[in-house]
Short mmCIF file of C-alpha atoms (C1' of nucleotides) in Angstrom, two decimals:
data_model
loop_
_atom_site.label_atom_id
_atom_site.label_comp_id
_atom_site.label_asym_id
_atom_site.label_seq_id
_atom_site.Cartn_x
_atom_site.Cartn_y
_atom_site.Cartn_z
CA UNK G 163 -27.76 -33.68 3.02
CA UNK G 164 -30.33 -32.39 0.86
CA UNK G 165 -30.91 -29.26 -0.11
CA UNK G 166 -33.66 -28.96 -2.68
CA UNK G 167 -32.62 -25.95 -4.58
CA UNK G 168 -35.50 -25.65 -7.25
CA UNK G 169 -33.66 -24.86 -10.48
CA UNK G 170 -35.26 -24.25 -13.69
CA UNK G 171 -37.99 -26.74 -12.34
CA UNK G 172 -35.71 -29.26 -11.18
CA UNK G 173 -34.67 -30.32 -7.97
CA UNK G 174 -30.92 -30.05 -7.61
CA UNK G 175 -28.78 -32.53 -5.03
CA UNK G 176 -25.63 -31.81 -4.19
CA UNK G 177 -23.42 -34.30 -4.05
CA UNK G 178 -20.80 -33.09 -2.12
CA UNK G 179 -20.01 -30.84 0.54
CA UNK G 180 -18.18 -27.85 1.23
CA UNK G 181 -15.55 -28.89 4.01
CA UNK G 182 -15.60 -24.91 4.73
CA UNK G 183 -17.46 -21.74 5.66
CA UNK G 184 -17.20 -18.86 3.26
CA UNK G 185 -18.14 -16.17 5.90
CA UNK G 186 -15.03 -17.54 8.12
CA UNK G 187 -12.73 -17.61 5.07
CA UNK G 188 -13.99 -14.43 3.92
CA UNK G 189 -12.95 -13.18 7.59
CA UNK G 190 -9.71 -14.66 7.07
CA UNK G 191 -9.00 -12.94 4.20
CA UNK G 192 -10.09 -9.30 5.70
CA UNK G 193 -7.39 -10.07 7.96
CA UNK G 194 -5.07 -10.56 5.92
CA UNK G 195 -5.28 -7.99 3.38
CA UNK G 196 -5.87 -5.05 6.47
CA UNK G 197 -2.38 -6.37 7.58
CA UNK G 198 -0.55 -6.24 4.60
CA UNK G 199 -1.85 -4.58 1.58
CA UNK G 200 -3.52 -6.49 -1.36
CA UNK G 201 0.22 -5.91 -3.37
CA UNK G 202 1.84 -6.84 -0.23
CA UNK G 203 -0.63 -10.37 1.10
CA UNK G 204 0.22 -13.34 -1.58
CA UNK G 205 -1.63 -15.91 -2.35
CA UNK G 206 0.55 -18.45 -0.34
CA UNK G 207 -0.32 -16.47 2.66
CA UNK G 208 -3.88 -16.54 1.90
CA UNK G 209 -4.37 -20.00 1.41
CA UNK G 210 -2.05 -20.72 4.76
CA UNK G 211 -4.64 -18.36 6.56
CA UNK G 212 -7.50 -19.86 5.13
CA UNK G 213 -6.03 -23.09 5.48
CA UNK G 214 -7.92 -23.72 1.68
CA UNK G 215 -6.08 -25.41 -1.51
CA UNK G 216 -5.66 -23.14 -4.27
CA UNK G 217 -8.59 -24.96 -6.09
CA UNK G 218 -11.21 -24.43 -3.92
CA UNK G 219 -10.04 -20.87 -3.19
CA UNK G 220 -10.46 -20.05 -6.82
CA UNK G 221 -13.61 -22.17 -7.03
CA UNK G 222 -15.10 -19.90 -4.04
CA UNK G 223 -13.88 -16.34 -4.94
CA UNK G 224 -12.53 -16.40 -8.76
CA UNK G 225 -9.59 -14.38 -8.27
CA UNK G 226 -7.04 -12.59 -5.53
CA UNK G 227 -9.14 -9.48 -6.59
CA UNK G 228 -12.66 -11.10 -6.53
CA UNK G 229 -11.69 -12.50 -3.30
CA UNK G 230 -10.47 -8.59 -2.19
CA UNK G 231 -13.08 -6.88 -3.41
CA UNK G 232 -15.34 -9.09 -1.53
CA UNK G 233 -13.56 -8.81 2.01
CA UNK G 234 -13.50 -5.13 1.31
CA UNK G 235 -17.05 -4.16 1.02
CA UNK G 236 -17.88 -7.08 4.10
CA UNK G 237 -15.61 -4.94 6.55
CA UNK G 238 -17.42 -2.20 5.38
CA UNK G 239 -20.54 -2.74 5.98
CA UNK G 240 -19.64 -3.56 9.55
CA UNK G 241 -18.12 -0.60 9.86
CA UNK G 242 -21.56 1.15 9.64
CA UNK G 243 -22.97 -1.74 11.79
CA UNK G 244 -20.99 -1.12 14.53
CA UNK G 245 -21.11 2.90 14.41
CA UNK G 246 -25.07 2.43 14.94
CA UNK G 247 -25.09 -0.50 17.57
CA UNK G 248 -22.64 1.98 19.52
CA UNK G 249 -24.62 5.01 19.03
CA UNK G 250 -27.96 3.11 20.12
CA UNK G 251 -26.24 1.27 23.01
CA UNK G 252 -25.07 5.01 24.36
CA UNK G 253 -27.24 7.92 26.74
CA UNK G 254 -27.04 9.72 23.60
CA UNK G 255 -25.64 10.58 20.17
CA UNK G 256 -23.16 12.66 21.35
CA UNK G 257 -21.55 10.50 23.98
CA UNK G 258 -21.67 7.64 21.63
CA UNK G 259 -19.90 9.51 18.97
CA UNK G 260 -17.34 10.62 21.60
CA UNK G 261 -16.86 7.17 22.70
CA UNK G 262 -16.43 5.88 19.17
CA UNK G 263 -13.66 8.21 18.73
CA UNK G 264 -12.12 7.80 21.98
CA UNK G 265 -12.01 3.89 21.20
CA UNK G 266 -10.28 4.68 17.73
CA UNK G 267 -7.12 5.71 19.81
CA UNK G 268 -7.16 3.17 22.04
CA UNK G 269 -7.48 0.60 19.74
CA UNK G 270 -4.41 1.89 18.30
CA UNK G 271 -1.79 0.94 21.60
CA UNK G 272 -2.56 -2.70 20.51
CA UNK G 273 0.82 -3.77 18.89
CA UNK G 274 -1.02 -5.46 15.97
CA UNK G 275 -3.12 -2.40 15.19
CA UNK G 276 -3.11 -1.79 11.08
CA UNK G 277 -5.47 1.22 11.08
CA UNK G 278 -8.45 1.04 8.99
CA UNK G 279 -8.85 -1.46 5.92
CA UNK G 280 -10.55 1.38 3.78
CA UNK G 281 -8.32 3.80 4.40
CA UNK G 282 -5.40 1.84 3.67
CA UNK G 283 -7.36 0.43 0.56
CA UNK G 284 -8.05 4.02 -0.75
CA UNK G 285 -4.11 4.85 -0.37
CA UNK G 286 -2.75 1.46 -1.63
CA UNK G 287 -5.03 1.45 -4.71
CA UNK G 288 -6.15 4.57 -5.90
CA UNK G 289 -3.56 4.73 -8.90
CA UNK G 290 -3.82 0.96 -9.86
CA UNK G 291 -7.88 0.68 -10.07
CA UNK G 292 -9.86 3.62 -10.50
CA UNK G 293 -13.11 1.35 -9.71
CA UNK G 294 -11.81 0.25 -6.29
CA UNK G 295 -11.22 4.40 -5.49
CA UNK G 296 -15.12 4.87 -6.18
CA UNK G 297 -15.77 1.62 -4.23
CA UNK G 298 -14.36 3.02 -1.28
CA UNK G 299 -14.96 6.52 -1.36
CA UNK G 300 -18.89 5.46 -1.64
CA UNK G 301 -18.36 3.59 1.50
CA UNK G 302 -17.42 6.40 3.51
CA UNK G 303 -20.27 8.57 1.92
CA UNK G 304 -22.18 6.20 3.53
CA UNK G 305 -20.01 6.39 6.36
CA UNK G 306 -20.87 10.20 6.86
CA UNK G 307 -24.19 10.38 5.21
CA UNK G 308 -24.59 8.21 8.35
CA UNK G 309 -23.35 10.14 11.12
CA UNK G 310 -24.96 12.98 9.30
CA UNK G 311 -28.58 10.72 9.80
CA UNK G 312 -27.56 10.79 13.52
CA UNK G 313 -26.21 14.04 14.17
CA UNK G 314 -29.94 15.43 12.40
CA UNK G 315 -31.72 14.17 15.34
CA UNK G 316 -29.62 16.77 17.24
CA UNK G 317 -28.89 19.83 15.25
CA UNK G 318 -30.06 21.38 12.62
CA UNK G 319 -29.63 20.20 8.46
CA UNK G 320 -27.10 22.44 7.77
CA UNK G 321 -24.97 22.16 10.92
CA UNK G 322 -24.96 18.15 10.82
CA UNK G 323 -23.99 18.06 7.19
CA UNK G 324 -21.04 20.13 8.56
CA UNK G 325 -20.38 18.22 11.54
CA UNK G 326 -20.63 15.47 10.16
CA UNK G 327 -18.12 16.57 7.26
CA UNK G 328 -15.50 17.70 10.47
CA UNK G 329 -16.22 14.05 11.90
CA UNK G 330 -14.90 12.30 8.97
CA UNK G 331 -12.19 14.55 8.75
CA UNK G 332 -11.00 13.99 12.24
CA UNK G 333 -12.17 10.04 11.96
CA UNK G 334 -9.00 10.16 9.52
CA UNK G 335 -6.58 12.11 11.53
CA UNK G 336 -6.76 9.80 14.30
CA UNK G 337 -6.40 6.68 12.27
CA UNK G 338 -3.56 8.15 10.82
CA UNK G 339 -1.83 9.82 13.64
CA UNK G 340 -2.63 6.62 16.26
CA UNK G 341 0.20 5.32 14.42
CA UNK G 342 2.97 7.58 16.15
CA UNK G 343 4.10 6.80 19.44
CA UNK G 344 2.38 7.75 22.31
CA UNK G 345 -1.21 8.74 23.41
CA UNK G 346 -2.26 11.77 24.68
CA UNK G 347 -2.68 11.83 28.05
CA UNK G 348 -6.13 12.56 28.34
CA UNK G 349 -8.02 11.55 24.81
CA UNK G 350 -10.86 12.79 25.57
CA UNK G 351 -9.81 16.14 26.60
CA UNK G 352 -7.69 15.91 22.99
CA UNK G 353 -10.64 15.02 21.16
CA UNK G 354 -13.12 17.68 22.79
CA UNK G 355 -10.86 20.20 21.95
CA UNK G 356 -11.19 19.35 18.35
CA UNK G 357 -14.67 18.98 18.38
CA UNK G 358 -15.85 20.81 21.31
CA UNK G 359 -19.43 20.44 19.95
CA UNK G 360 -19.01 16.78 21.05
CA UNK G 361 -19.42 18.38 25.10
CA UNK G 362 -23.08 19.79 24.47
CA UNK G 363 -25.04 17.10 25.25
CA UNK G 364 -28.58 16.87 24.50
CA UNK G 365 -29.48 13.28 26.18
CA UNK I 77 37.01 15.70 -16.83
CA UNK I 78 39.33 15.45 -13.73
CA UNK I 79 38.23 15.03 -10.12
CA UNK I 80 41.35 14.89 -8.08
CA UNK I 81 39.67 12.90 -5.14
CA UNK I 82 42.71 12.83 -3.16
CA UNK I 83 42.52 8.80 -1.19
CA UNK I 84 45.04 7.42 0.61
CA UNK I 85 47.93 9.71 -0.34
CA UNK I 86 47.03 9.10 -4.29
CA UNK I 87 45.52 10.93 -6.66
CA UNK I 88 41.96 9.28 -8.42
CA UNK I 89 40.78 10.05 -11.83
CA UNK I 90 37.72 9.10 -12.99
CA UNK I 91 37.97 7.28 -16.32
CA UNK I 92 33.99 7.47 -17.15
CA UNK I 93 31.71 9.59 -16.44
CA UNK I 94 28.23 9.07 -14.70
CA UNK I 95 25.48 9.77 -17.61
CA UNK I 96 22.86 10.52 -15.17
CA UNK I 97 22.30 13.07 -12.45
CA UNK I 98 21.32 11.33 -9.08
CA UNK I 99 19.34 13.61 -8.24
CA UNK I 100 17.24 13.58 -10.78
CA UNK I 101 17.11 10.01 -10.83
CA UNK I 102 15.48 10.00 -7.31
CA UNK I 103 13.05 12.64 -8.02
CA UNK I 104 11.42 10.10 -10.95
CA UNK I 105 11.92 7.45 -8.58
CA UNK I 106 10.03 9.43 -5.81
CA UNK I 107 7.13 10.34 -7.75
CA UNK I 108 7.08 6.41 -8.82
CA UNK I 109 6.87 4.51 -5.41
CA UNK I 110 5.06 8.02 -4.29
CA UNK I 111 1.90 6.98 -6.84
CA UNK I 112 1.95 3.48 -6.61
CA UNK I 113 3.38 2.21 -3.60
CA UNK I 114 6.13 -0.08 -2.75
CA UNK I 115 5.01 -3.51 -3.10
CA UNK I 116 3.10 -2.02 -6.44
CA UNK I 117 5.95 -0.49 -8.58
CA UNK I 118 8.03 -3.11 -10.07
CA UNK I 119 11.94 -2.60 -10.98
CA UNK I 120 10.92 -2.60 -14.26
CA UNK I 121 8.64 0.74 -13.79
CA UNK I 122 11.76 2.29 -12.27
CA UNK I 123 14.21 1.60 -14.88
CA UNK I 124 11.25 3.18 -17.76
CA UNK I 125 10.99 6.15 -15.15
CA UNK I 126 14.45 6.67 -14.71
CA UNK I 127 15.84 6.01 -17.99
CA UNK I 128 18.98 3.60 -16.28
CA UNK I 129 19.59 -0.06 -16.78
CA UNK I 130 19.44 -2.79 -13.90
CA UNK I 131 23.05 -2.83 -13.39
CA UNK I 132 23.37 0.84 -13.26
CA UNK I 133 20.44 1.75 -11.62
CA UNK I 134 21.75 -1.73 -8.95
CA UNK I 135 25.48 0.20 -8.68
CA UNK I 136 24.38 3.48 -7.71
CA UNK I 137 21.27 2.65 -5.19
CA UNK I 138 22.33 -1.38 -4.06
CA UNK I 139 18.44 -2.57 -4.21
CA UNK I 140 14.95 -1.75 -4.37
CA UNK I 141 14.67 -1.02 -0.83
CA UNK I 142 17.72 1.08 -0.84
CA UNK I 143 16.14 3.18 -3.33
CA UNK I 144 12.97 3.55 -1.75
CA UNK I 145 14.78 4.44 1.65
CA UNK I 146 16.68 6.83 -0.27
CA UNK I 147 13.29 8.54 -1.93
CA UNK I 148 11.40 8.61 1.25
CA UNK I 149 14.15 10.30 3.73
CA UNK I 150 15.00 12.89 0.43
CA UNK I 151 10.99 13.70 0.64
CA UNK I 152 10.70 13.90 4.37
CA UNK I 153 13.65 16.49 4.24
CA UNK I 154 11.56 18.58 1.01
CA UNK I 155 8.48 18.65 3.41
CA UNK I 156 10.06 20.37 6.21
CA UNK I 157 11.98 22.84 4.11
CA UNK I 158 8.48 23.34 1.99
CA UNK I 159 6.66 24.43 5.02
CA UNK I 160 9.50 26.50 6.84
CA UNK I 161 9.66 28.43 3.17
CA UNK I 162 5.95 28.93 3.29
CA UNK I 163 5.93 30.17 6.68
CA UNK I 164 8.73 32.43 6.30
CA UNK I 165 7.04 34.06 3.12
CA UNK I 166 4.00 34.44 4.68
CA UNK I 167 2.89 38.02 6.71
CA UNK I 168 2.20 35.65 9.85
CA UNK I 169 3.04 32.51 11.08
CA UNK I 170 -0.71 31.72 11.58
CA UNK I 171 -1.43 33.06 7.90
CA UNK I 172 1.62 30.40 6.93
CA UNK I 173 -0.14 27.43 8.36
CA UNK I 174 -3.22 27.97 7.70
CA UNK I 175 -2.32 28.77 3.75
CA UNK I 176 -0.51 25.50 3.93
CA UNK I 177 -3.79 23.86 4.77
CA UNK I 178 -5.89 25.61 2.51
CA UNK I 179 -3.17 24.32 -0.24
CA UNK I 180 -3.74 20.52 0.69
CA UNK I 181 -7.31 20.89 -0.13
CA UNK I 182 -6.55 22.52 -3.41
CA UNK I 183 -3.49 20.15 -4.20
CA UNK I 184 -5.94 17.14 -3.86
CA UNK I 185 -8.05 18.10 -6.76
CA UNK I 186 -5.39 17.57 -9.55
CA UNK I 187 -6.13 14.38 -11.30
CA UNK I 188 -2.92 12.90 -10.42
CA UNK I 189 -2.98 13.42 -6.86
CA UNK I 190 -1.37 10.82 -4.59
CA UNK I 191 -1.68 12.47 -1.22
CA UNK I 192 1.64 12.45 1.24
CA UNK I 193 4.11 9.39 0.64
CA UNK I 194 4.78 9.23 4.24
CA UNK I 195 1.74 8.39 5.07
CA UNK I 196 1.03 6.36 2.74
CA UNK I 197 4.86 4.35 3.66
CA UNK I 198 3.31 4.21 7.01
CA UNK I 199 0.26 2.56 5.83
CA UNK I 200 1.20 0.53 2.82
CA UNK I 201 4.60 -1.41 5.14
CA UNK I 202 3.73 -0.99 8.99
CA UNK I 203 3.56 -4.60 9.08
CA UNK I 204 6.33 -5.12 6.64
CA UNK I 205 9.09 -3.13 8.16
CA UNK I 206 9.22 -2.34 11.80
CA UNK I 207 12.64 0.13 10.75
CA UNK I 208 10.48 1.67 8.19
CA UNK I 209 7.58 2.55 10.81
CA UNK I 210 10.11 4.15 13.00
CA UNK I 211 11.89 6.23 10.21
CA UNK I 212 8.30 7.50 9.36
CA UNK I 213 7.47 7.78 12.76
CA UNK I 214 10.20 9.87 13.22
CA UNK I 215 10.23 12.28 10.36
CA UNK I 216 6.68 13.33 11.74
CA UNK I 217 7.91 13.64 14.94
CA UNK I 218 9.88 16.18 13.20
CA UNK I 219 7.58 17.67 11.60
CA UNK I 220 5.81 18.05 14.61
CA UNK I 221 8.25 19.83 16.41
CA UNK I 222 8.90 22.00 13.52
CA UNK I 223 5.66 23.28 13.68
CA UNK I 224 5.88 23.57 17.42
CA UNK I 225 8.48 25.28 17.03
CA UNK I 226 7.09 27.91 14.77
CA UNK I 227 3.65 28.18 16.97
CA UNK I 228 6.22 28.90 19.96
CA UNK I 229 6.73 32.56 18.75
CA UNK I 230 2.96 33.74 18.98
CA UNK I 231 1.63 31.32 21.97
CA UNK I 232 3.05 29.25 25.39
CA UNK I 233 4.92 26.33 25.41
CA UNK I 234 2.27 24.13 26.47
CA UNK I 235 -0.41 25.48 24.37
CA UNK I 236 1.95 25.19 21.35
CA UNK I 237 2.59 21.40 22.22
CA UNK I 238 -1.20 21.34 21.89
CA UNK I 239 -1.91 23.11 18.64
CA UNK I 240 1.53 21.00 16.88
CA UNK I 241 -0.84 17.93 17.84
CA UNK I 242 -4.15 19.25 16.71
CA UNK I 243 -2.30 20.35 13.35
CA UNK I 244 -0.70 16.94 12.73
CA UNK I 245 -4.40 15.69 13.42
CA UNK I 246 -6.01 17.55 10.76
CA UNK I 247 -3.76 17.29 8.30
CA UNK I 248 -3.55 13.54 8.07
CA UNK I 249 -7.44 14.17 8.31
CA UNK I 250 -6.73 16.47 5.54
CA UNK I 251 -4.40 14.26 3.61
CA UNK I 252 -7.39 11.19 3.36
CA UNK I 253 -10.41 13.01 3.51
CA UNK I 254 -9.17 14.94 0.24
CA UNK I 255 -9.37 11.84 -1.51
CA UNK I 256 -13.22 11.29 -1.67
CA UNK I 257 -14.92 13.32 -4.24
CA UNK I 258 -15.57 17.52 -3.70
CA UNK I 259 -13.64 20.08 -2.06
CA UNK I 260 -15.78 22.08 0.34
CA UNK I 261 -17.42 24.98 -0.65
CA UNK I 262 -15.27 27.42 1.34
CA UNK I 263 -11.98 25.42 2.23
CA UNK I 264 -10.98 28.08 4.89
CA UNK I 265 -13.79 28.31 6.46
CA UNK I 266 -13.81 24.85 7.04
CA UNK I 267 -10.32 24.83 8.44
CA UNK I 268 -10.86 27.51 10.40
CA UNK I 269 -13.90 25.81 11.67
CA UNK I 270 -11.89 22.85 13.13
CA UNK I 271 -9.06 25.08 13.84
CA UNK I 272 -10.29 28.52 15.10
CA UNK I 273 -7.09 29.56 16.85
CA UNK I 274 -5.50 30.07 12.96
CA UNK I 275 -8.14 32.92 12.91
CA UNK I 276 -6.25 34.69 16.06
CA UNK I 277 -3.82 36.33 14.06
CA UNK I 278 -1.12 38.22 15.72
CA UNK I 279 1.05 39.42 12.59
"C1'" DT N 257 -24.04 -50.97 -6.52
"C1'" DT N 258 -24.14 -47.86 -9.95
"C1'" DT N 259 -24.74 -43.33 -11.46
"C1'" DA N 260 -24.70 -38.40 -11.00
"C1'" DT N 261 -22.96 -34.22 -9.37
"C1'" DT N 262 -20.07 -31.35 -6.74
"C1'" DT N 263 -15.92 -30.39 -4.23
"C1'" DT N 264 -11.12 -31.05 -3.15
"C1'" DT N 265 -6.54 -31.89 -4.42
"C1'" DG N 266 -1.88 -30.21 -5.52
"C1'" DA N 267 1.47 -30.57 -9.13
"C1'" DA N 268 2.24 -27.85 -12.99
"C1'" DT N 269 2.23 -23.48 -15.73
"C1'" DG N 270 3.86 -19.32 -17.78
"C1'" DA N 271 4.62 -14.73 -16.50
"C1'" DA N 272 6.74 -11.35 -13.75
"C1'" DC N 273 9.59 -10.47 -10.04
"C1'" DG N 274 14.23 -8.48 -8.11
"C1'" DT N 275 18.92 -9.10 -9.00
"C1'" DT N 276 23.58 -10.34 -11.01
"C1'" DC N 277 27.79 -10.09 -13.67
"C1'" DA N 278 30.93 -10.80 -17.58
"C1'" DA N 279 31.73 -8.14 -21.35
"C1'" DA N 280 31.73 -3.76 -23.83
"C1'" DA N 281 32.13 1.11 -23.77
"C1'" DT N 282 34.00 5.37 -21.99
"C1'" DG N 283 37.40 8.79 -21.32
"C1'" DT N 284 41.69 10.23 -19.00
"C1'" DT N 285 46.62 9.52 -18.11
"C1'" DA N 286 51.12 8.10 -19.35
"C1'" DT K 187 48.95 4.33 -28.71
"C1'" DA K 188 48.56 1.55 -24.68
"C1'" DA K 189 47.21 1.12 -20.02
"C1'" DC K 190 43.91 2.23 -16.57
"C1'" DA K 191 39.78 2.87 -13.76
"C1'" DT K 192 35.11 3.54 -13.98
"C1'" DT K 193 30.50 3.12 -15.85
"C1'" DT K 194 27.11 1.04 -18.87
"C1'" DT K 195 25.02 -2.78 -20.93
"C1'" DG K 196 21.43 -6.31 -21.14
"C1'" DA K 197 20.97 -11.23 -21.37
"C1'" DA K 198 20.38 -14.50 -17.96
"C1'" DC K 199 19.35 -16.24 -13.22
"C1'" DG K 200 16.65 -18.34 -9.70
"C1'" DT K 201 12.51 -17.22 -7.20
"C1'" DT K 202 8.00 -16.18 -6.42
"C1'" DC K 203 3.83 -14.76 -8.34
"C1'" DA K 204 -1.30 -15.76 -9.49
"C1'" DT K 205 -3.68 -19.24 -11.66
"C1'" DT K 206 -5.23 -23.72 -13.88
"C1'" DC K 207 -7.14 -28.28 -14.43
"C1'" DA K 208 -7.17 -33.31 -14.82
"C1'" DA K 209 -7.74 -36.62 -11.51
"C1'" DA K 210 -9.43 -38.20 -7.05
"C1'" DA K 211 -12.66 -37.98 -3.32
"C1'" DA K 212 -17.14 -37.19 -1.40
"C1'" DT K 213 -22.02 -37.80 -1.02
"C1'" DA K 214 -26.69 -38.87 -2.19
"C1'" DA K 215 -30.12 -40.49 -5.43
"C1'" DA K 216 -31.50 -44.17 -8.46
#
DNA sequence: TTTATTTTTGAATGAACGTTCAAAATGTTA
DNA sequence: TAACATTTTGAACGTTCATTCAAAAATAAA
């Protein structure tokens, strides 16, 4: 295989191949870390997920904290991805918020459920790397500034930037509280009485 | 000093003393695993906190993890009593809570703020320690029906099963969302926003 | 085939981890 | 003072941690 990477005016060959895909390791990784912490995942039990020798894991991502950093800000930008594709693939807004919060407590009856990566991130971390707290607390500005994007084409400024601030707020409540026991009966009901502005649909 | 610990039909003296108080030995170890977690404080953080050597620190508490059990059930118990206090000295149950709430928001802008340790325990070793998922799960269960409890005296039984829920809700929303960057304008009238039974005040 | 370049390998490294325990210190009783 | 029960001490232990790097393997161009 060639690749022809023009370098400084020269053609570059490579000579060897990667044996694997960085976007599947890096997916590896996410899991990983979301299940047990960055203190609590080793590097033993990264390279046995990866199924990569120490050498090529250090090679690929520098460090246990390059390698972090970079699985952290990948799950976040799906985050956002998925929030819109769900919003756009709903009758409107509203019921796609409503649905996206709805699906937060279900996820959280599967028996492997570990919450949200950037939440636990923000409460592992936030006293060993100050950097890491910005990191993450930028991602959910974009998080809301987000919602707050989609909630405009509804209300008003002012009323979406609140909204939008009551979203987030309940976003993490549920992640939290999905941890204890048992589901409401009725989620919906639960979460429209939290949010009752969630019912006025403008579709 | 002489303890007369009468065992077994005989008469125990104590022939040295304890130097340290255990009490105060688990508060510094509290505040410890409360800031940086479990997997991220290291013995040798505890023994600078608390003053103690290995071996007495090892006599008194058995291990790491006996410690840390020991911290977390002596900090569940301080919540409960905390809010019961606040309640009790406030001119309404209603006024209690929601100046309980309005305190979270104001507690999370000191520079050393580290948020609740049980949630944080439930975060950081869900997929550590089943045992330690249930204990949590259980002190807020407690908490729950504390609150419940308390909400019992103004409104119905069912309704108060409701608000309990809604409250736990917002204040693990509370408890994250304080993290990321500015308090709201007018914390009370954001709570009240998402909560707008607190304003019903039947003092 | 030789040369060039990149990737993989995995044993080895030093540091940090949680923990132990024999010896010393402590303070009361006899 | 001697005998004792209890606590403190802190060097040492074996393990696991994240990380390194010289050597081998891989692949394509010359």
């Amino acid at each position: 295989m060639l690749l022809n990477i023009p370098v400084l005016n020269k053609v570059m060959s490579v000579m060897a191949i990667k044996k694997f895909d960085a976007n599947v390791v890096l997916e590896q990784a996410i899991n990983t870390f979301w299940q047990y912490g960055y203190h609590g995942t080793s590097m033993q039990q990264l390279l046995q997920a990866t199924g990569l020798r120490p050498g090529s894991l250090y090679r690929e991502f520098e460090s246990k904290e390059g390698l972090y950093l970079l699985a952290l800000s990948r799950y976040a930008a799906a985050t956002i991805t998925t929030v819109n594709k769900r919003i756009e693939g709903s009758s409107s807004v509203l019921d796609g918020i409503k649905s996206i919060l709805v699906d937060l407590f279900e996820e959280a009856q599967a028996k492997d459920y570990c919450g949200c990566f950037l939440v636990k991130t923000q409460l592992e971390l936030s006293a060993h790397n100050e950097s890491i707290l910005t990191n993450v607390s930028e991602e959910f500005a974009k998080i809301e500034a987000n919602y707050c994007t989609n909630l405009k084409t509804i209300f008003s400024d002012e009323i979406s930037v609140h909204y939008s601030k009551q979203l987030m707020l309940v976003i993490f409540g549920i992640r939290v509280y999905s941890y204890q026991a048992e589901q409401p009966e009725d989620v919906e009901v639960f979460i429209l009485s939290i949010l009752p502005w969630l019912k006025e649909d403008f579709a």
